[in-house]
Amino acid sequence: MTARLIDGKTASAALKQSVATAVAALKSKHGLVPGLATILVGEDPASEVYVASKQKTAHELGMTSTQHNLPAETTQAELLALVAKLNADKAVNGILVQMPLPKHLNAYEVQVATAVLKDVDGLHPESAGRLVTGGEGLVPCTPLGAMMMIKANVPDLAGKNAVVIGRSNLVGKPIASLLLNANCTVTIAHSKTKDLPAVCRTADILVVAAGQREMVRGDWVKPGATVIDVGIHRIPIEGGKTRIRGDVNFDEASQVAGAITPVPGGVGLMTVACLMVNTLKACCLQHGITDIEIPTTLPKA
Ligand code: NDP
């Protein structure tokens, strides 16, 4: 391997430390403690693990958090009623509805019903609009974390060619907006893109969020490029264990890239840390507080 490893463990630990410092300052200066409310519908084991880790991290950083477990047969009306209750609750600054929801529920309606300034997942259409138009708002956690990693590893982003594979509202579109807002020249590739390897070879920064295991090969990567692998794939192996891989063939790409995120241990670890950033930011936005430093960057690599 010749590429520098962009280590999510170190980065997320540093970010969480900055959030904890800011949470303490918010409490001492303004007497406020950010509150996160998580909603889990049904009993999907992976979702239960994710929500538990969000709750635990919020507590560790000095925030309050409450978990709402709803049965799998919850109706849309019942879910929306809970969201409305949390929207009105002053102790709740961030509302996170764990995805995916059971199939009979409409996730978009839930996102639209969430108060914009409590939308710590950044998925409300107004949050997306604020990001595109350069306004102050809440940005989806995974792209936010990926962007912090890019900023820490690429000193001058202006004019760099960035290629994003994937155009989901959750990852591809927001990371493309963040890169554009940082003055990169951005190409968004997707399943209909022609000659994807050639498009990728133009990238100084290659962000891969395609949901295709180890799709990006070594010869797709421009020598020296920064490669950010958002993909997460759990592959069952012997003994009931799982191996985790990304959307990039790490062994090949790490021979060519200048810097690369591993999977596991890369972008995924930043997602929960950025949820904490968003909960802190949501609290400050709701109270019009501007003298608390919301972490936006990581220490330089
Ligand atoms: P989606 O399935 O919503 O979007 C995938 C995107 O990739 C689509 O835009 C699709 O194109 C494009 N795509 C699919 N196949 C190809 C292909 N062969 N060539 C080019 N483009 C392709 O996925 P998400 O954005 O939600 O997630 C992407 C990955 O990131 C997944 O592996 C997911 O598990 C992971 N993830 C990780 C997170 C983390 O915390 N690290 C958080 C969220 C997601 P089209 O639009 O044309 O269909």
GROMACS .gro file of C-alpha atoms and ligand atoms in nm:
model
  349
    1MET     CA    1   0.000   0.000   0.000
    2THR     CA    2   0.138   0.340  -0.092
    3ALA     CA    3  -0.160   0.564  -0.009
    4ARG     CA    4  -0.192   0.751   0.319
    5LEU     CA    5  -0.469   0.601   0.529
    6ILE     CA    6  -0.747   0.841   0.627
    7ASP     CA    7  -0.827   0.698   0.966
    8GLY     CA    8  -1.190   0.735   1.073
    9LYS     CA    9  -1.120   0.621   1.425
   10THR     CA   10  -0.877   0.905   1.499
   11ALA     CA   11  -1.087   1.158   1.308
   12SER     CA   12  -1.416   1.069   1.475
   13ALA     CA   13  -1.255   1.066   1.821
   14ALA     CA   14  -1.114   1.416   1.760
   15LEU     CA   15  -1.450   1.539   1.634
   16LYS     CA   16  -1.640   1.396   1.930
   17GLN     CA   17  -1.391   1.561   2.165
   18SER     CA   18  -1.458   1.898   1.997
   19VAL     CA   19  -1.833   1.844   2.030
   20ALA     CA   20  -1.801   1.756   2.400
   21THR     CA   21  -1.602   2.078   2.456
   22ALA     CA   22  -1.869   2.283   2.275
   23VAL     CA   23  -2.152   2.111   2.466
   24ALA     CA   24  -1.981   2.200   2.795
   25ALA     CA   25  -1.941   2.562   2.679
   26LEU     CA   26  -2.308   2.578   2.578
   27LYS     CA   27  -2.410   2.459   2.922
   28SER     CA   28  -2.186   2.697   3.114
   29LYS     CA   29  -2.258   3.004   2.897
   30HIS     CA   30  -2.626   2.952   2.822
   31GLY     CA   31  -2.749   2.680   3.060
   32LEU     CA   32  -2.855   2.464   2.767
   33VAL     CA   33  -2.803   2.090   2.713
   34PRO     CA   34  -2.869   1.963   2.358
   35GLY     CA   35  -3.129   1.687   2.345
   36LEU     CA   36  -3.153   1.412   2.084
   37ALA     CA   37  -3.466   1.203   2.034
   38THR     CA   38  -3.438   0.883   1.832
   39ILE     CA   39  -3.732   0.689   1.690
   40LEU     CA   40  -3.701   0.323   1.600
   41VAL     CA   41  -3.993   0.148   1.435
   42GLY     CA   42  -3.982  -0.231   1.447
   43GLU     CA   43  -3.705  -0.465   1.558
   44ASP     CA   44  -3.443  -0.471   1.285
   45PRO     CA   45  -3.127  -0.587   1.470
   46ALA     CA   46  -2.887  -0.365   1.269
   47SER     CA   47  -3.107  -0.058   1.331
   48GLU     CA   48  -3.121  -0.139   1.703
   49VAL     CA   49  -2.739  -0.141   1.712
   50TYR     CA   50  -2.717   0.193   1.524
   51VAL     CA   51  -2.972   0.365   1.750
   52ALA     CA   52  -2.806   0.232   2.065
   53SER     CA   53  -2.471   0.370   1.949
   54LYS     CA   54  -2.627   0.713   1.878
   55GLN     CA   55  -2.787   0.720   2.223
   56LYS     CA   56  -2.463   0.614   2.394
   57THR     CA   57  -2.252   0.870   2.209
   58ALA     CA   58  -2.496   1.152   2.289
   59HIS     CA   59  -2.468   1.069   2.661
   60GLU     CA   60  -2.089   1.043   2.644
   61LEU     CA   61  -2.066   1.393   2.495
   62GLY     CA   62  -2.286   1.547   2.765
   63MET     CA   63  -2.616   1.563   2.576
   64THR     CA   64  -2.950   1.419   2.678
   65SER     CA   65  -3.115   1.157   2.464
   66THR     CA   66  -3.444   0.977   2.463
   67GLN     CA   67  -3.533   0.672   2.262
   68HIS     CA   68  -3.880   0.597   2.129
   69ASN     CA   69  -3.935   0.233   2.030
   70LEU     CA   70  -4.249   0.180   1.824
   71PRO     CA   71  -4.387  -0.156   1.716
   72ALA     CA   72  -4.344  -0.268   1.353
   73GLU     CA   73  -4.719  -0.229   1.292
   74THR     CA   74  -4.718   0.143   1.384
   75THR     CA   75  -4.932   0.344   1.142
   76GLN     CA   76  -4.815   0.649   0.948
   77ALA     CA   77  -5.054   0.864   1.155
   78GLU     CA   78  -4.908   0.735   1.482
   79LEU     CA   79  -4.552   0.799   1.365
   80LEU     CA   80  -4.639   1.150   1.246
   81ALA     CA   81  -4.812   1.220   1.579
   82LEU     CA   82  -4.491   1.131   1.766
   83VAL     CA   83  -4.285   1.353   1.534
   84ALA     CA   84  -4.531   1.641   1.596
   85LYS     CA   85  -4.501   1.589   1.972
   86LEU     CA   86  -4.119   1.596   1.953
   87ASN     CA   87  -4.131   1.903   1.724
   88ALA     CA   88  -4.317   2.085   2.006
   89ASP     CA   89  -4.094   1.958   2.288
   90LYS     CA   90  -3.843   2.229   2.389
   91ALA     CA   91  -3.609   1.972   2.550
   92VAL     CA   92  -3.569   1.800   2.213
   93ASN     CA   93  -3.330   1.971   1.970
   94GLY     CA   94  -3.276   1.689   1.725
   95ILE     CA   95  -3.513   1.423   1.592
   96LEU     CA   96  -3.372   1.115   1.425
   97VAL     CA   97  -3.601   0.857   1.269
   98GLN     CA   98  -3.390   0.547   1.208
   99MET     CA   99  -3.406   0.424   0.849
  100PRO     CA  100  -3.512   0.203   0.687
  101LEU     CA  101  -3.873   0.221   0.805
  102PRO     CA  102  -4.103  -0.080   0.760
  103LYS     CA  103  -4.234  -0.088   0.402
  104HIS     CA  104  -4.588   0.034   0.483
  105LEU     CA  105  -4.452   0.366   0.615
  106ASN     CA  106  -4.365   0.669   0.401
  107ALA     CA  107  -4.020   0.803   0.494
  108TYR     CA  108  -4.049   1.120   0.284
  109GLU     CA  109  -4.366   1.229   0.467
  110VAL     CA  110  -4.184   1.182   0.797
  111GLN     CA  111  -3.885   1.386   0.676
  112VAL     CA  112  -4.115   1.668   0.560
  113ALA     CA  113  -4.305   1.662   0.893
  114THR     CA  114  -3.986   1.705   1.099
  115ALA     CA  115  -3.921   2.064   1.212
  116VAL     CA  116  -3.645   2.196   0.982
  117LEU     CA  117  -3.424   2.309   1.270
  118LYS     CA  118  -3.460   1.969   1.442
  119ASP     CA  119  -3.380   1.778   1.123
  120VAL     CA  120  -3.045   1.635   1.238
  121ASP     CA  121  -3.048   1.384   0.951
  122GLY     CA  122  -3.053   1.676   0.707
  123LEU     CA  123  -3.312   1.507   0.488
  124HIS     CA  124  -3.595   1.765   0.499
  125PRO     CA  125  -3.632   1.922   0.152
  126GLU     CA  126  -3.569   2.264   0.307
  127SER     CA  127  -3.241   2.140   0.457
  128ALA     CA  128  -3.142   2.012   0.112
  129GLY     CA  129  -3.244   2.350  -0.036
  130ARG     CA  130  -3.040   2.542   0.218
  131LEU     CA  131  -2.733   2.331   0.131
  132VAL     CA  132  -2.775   2.387  -0.243
  133THR     CA  133  -2.835   2.760  -0.205
  134GLY     CA  134  -2.547   2.807   0.039
  135GLY     CA  135  -2.768   2.883   0.341
  136GLU     CA  136  -2.709   2.787   0.703
  137GLY     CA  137  -2.871   2.453   0.783
  138LEU     CA  138  -2.832   2.091   0.880
  139VAL     CA  139  -2.638   1.867   0.639
  140PRO     CA  140  -2.681   1.486   0.624
  141CYS     CA  141  -2.431   1.323   0.861
  142THR     CA  142  -2.241   1.088   0.631
  143PRO     CA  143  -2.161   1.350   0.364
  144LEU     CA  144  -2.074   1.599   0.638
  145GLY     CA  145  -1.822   1.354   0.784
  146ALA     CA  146  -1.683   1.262   0.443
  147MET     CA  147  -1.634   1.631   0.363
  148MET     CA  148  -1.447   1.691   0.688
  149MET     CA  149  -1.212   1.406   0.593
  150ILE     CA  150  -1.159   1.556   0.248
  151LYS     CA  151  -1.088   1.904   0.389
  152ALA     CA  152  -0.835   1.760   0.634
  153ASN     CA  153  -0.651   1.578   0.355
  154VAL     CA  154  -0.670   1.816   0.059
  155PRO     CA  155  -0.533   2.154   0.164
  156ASP     CA  156  -0.664   2.361  -0.127
  157LEU     CA  157  -0.991   2.237  -0.274
  158ALA     CA  158  -1.049   2.525  -0.517
  159GLY     CA  159  -1.040   2.404  -0.876
  160LYS     CA  160  -0.986   2.038  -0.790
  161ASN     CA  161  -1.176   1.783  -1.001
  162ALA     CA  162  -1.414   1.589  -0.780
  163VAL     CA  163  -1.611   1.288  -0.902
  164VAL     CA  164  -1.897   1.155  -0.689
  165ILE     CA  165  -2.037   0.814  -0.780
  166GLY     CA  166  -2.399   0.806  -0.661
  167ARG     CA  167  -2.679   1.062  -0.661
  168SER     CA  168  -2.889   0.966  -0.358
  169ASN     CA  169  -3.044   1.238  -0.141
  170LEU     CA  170  -2.868   1.077   0.156
  171VAL     CA  171  -2.510   1.078   0.027
  172GLY     CA  172  -2.435   1.155  -0.339
  173LYS     CA  173  -2.621   1.485  -0.389
  174PRO     CA  174  -2.524   1.645  -0.056
  175ILE     CA  175  -2.154   1.556  -0.087
  176ALA     CA  176  -2.158   1.694  -0.442
  177SER     CA  177  -2.309   2.021  -0.310
  178LEU     CA  178  -2.049   2.043  -0.034
  179LEU     CA  179  -1.767   1.993  -0.286
  180LEU     CA  180  -1.919   2.251  -0.520
  181ASN     CA  181  -1.960   2.499  -0.233
  182ALA     CA  182  -1.586   2.443  -0.168
  183ASN     CA  183  -1.513   2.543  -0.530
  184CYS     CA  184  -1.435   2.198  -0.669
  185THR     CA  185  -1.531   2.115  -1.026
  186VAL     CA  186  -1.784   1.842  -0.959
  187THR     CA  187  -1.904   1.551  -1.172
  188ILE     CA  188  -2.188   1.336  -1.041
  189ALA     CA  189  -2.179   0.985  -1.187
  190HIS     CA  190  -2.458   0.727  -1.158
  191SER     CA  191  -2.578   0.400  -1.304
  192LYS     CA  192  -2.633   0.552  -1.650
  193THR     CA  193  -2.290   0.719  -1.670
  194LYS     CA  194  -2.092   0.614  -1.977
  195ASP     CA  195  -1.735   0.486  -1.932
  196LEU     CA  196  -1.730   0.530  -1.556
  197PRO     CA  197  -1.363   0.422  -1.520
  198ALA     CA  198  -1.256   0.706  -1.752
  199VAL     CA  199  -1.471   0.957  -1.559
  200CYS     CA  200  -1.315   0.839  -1.233
  201ARG     CA  201  -0.962   0.878  -1.371
  202THR     CA  202  -1.025   1.256  -1.400
  203ALA     CA  203  -1.082   1.281  -1.025
  204ASP     CA  204  -0.841   1.448  -0.786
  205ILE     CA  205  -1.105   1.357  -0.529
  206LEU     CA  206  -1.313   1.043  -0.582
  207VAL     CA  207  -1.613   0.986  -0.355
  208VAL     CA  208  -1.780   0.650  -0.401
  209ALA     CA  209  -2.135   0.597  -0.273
  210ALA     CA  210  -2.277   0.351  -0.523
  211GLY     CA  211  -2.374   0.061  -0.299
  212GLN     CA  212  -2.176  -0.179  -0.524
  213ARG     CA  213  -1.921  -0.390  -0.345
  214GLU     CA  214  -1.559  -0.320  -0.449
  215MET     CA  215  -1.672  -0.174  -0.779
  216VAL     CA  216  -1.394   0.084  -0.812
  217ARG     CA  217  -1.075  -0.089  -0.928
  218GLY     CA  218  -0.717   0.032  -0.899
  219ASP     CA  219  -0.696   0.140  -1.263
  220TRP     CA  220  -1.001   0.370  -1.217
  221VAL     CA  221  -0.801   0.584  -0.974
  222LYS     CA  222  -0.587   0.878  -1.082
  223PRO     CA  223  -0.241   0.844  -0.926
  224GLY     CA  224  -0.225   1.051  -0.608
  225ALA     CA  225  -0.603   1.103  -0.584
  226THR     CA  226  -0.791   1.119  -0.255
  227VAL     CA  227  -1.042   0.832  -0.243
  228ILE     CA  228  -1.337   0.839  -0.004
  229ASP     CA  229  -1.524   0.509   0.017
  230VAL     CA  230  -1.873   0.551   0.163
  231GLY     CA  231  -1.996   0.200   0.082
  232ILE     CA  232  -2.068  -0.056   0.351
  233HIS     CA  233  -2.124  -0.422   0.266
  234ARG     CA  234  -2.152  -0.698   0.525
  235ILE     CA  235  -2.037  -1.030   0.383
  236PRO     CA  236  -2.124  -1.341   0.586
  237ILE     CA  237  -1.821  -1.561   0.660
  238GLU     CA  238  -1.775  -1.883   0.859
  239GLY     CA  239  -1.885  -1.902   1.220
  240GLY     CA  240  -2.175  -1.659   1.178
  241LYS     CA  241  -1.929  -1.368   1.150
  242THR     CA  242  -1.930  -1.094   0.889
  243ARG     CA  243  -1.655  -0.922   0.695
  244ILE     CA  244  -1.710  -0.559   0.597
  245ARG     CA  245  -1.608  -0.419   0.259
  246GLY     CA  246  -1.670  -0.093   0.076
  247ASP     CA  247  -1.749   0.023  -0.277
  248VAL     CA  248  -1.377   0.045  -0.357
  249ASN     CA  249  -1.135  -0.242  -0.407
  250PHE     CA  250  -0.907  -0.123  -0.130
  251ASP     CA  251  -0.608  -0.348  -0.204
  252GLU     CA  252  -0.588  -0.220  -0.562
  253ALA     CA  253  -0.688   0.144  -0.508
  254SER     CA  254  -0.450   0.194  -0.216
  255GLN     CA  255  -0.157   0.118  -0.451
  256VAL     CA  256  -0.249   0.415  -0.670
  257ALA     CA  257  -0.428   0.673  -0.452
  258GLY     CA  258  -0.251   0.942  -0.253
  259ALA     CA  259  -0.490   0.900   0.040
  260ILE     CA  260  -0.779   0.660   0.100
  261THR     CA  261  -1.041   0.576   0.362
  262PRO     CA  262  -1.054   0.212   0.472
  263VAL     CA  263  -1.374   0.012   0.518
  264PRO     CA  264  -1.431  -0.059   0.800
  265GLY     CA  265  -1.267   0.220   1.000
  266GLY     CA  266  -1.330   0.509   0.762
  267VAL     CA  267  -1.630   0.726   0.676
  268GLY     CA  268  -1.875   0.504   0.868
  269LEU     CA  269  -1.725   0.610   1.201
  270MET     CA  270  -1.778   0.976   1.116
  271THR     CA  271  -2.154   0.940   1.073
  272VAL     CA  272  -2.245   0.916   1.443
  273ALA     CA  273  -1.993   1.187   1.534
  274CYS     CA  274  -2.156   1.418   1.279
  275LEU     CA  275  -2.501   1.342   1.421
  276MET     CA  276  -2.367   1.488   1.744
  277VAL     CA  277  -2.236   1.794   1.556
  278ASN     CA  278  -2.582   1.837   1.406
  279THR     CA  279  -2.761   1.801   1.741
  280LEU     CA  280  -2.534   2.067   1.891
  281LYS     CA  281  -2.584   2.290   1.587
  282ALA     CA  282  -2.961   2.238   1.594
  283CYS     CA  283  -2.972   2.349   1.957
  284CYS     CA  284  -2.770   2.664   1.875
  285LEU     CA  285  -2.983   2.746   1.570
  286GLN     CA  286  -3.307   2.705   1.767
  287HIS     CA  287  -3.185   2.943   2.037
  288GLY     CA  288  -3.014   3.191   1.803
  289ILE     CA  289  -2.679   3.120   1.972
  290THR     CA  290  -2.373   3.225   1.772
  291ASP     CA  291  -2.092   3.229   2.030
  292ILE     CA  292  -2.044   2.850   2.049
  293GLU     CA  293  -1.796   2.697   1.805
  294ILE     CA  294  -1.966   2.425   1.603
  295PRO     CA  295  -1.690   2.191   1.477
  296THR     CA  296  -1.665   2.203   1.096
  297THR     CA  297  -1.314   2.071   1.042
  298LEU     CA  298  -1.076   1.804   1.168
  299PRO     CA  299  -0.713   1.855   1.264
  300LYS     CA  300  -0.500   1.867   0.945
  301ALA     CA  301  -0.354   1.528   0.841
  302NDP     P1  302  -2.847   0.437  -0.301
  302NDP     O1  303  -2.873   0.296  -0.342
  302NDP     O2  304  -2.960   0.522  -0.256
  302NDP     O3  305  -2.776   0.512  -0.423
  302NDP     C1  306  -2.676   0.450  -0.499
  302NDP     C2  307  -2.634   0.542  -0.610
  302NDP     O4  308  -2.528   0.480  -0.679
  302NDP     C3  309  -2.745   0.570  -0.711
  302NDP     O5  310  -2.742   0.705  -0.748
  302NDP     C4  311  -2.709   0.479  -0.829
  302NDP     O6  312  -2.741   0.535  -0.956
  302NDP     C5  313  -2.558   0.473  -0.819
  302NDP     N1  314  -2.509   0.347  -0.873
  302NDP     C6  315  -2.553   0.223  -0.844
  302NDP     N2  316  -2.485   0.131  -0.916
  302NDP     C7  317  -2.399   0.201  -0.993
  302NDP     C8  318  -2.303   0.162  -1.090
  302NDP     N3  319  -2.281   0.034  -1.124
  302NDP     N4  320  -2.231   0.258  -1.150
  302NDP     C9  321  -2.250   0.387  -1.117
  302NDP     N5  322  -2.341   0.430  -1.026
  302NDP    C10  323  -2.413   0.336  -0.965
  302NDP     O7  324  -2.733   0.427  -0.190
  302NDP     P2  325  -2.689   0.534  -0.076
  302NDP     O8  326  -2.646   0.660  -0.138
  302NDP     O9  327  -2.788   0.535   0.032
  302NDP    O10  328  -2.562   0.455  -0.018
  302NDP    C11  329  -2.449   0.428  -0.097
  302NDP    C12  330  -2.354   0.338  -0.020
  302NDP    O11  331  -2.313   0.403   0.099
  302NDP    C13  332  -2.415   0.205   0.028
  302NDP    O12  333  -2.316   0.106   0.022
  302NDP    C14  334  -2.453   0.232   0.171
  302NDP    O13  335  -2.452   0.115   0.249
  302NDP    C15  336  -2.344   0.325   0.212
  302NDP     N6  337  -2.381   0.417   0.320
  302NDP    C16  338  -2.291   0.431   0.421
  302NDP    C17  339  -2.317   0.517   0.524
  302NDP    C18  340  -2.212   0.534   0.629
  302NDP    O14  341  -2.243   0.570   0.741
  302NDP     N7  342  -2.085   0.513   0.594
  302NDP    C19  343  -2.443   0.592   0.535
  302NDP    C20  344  -2.526   0.579   0.417
  302NDP    C21  345  -2.496   0.491   0.316
  302NDP     P3  346  -2.892   0.563  -1.006
  302NDP    O15  347  -2.934   0.687  -0.935
  302NDP    O16  348  -2.877   0.582  -1.152
  302NDP    O17  349  -2.972   0.442  -0.967
   0.00000   0.00000   0.00000
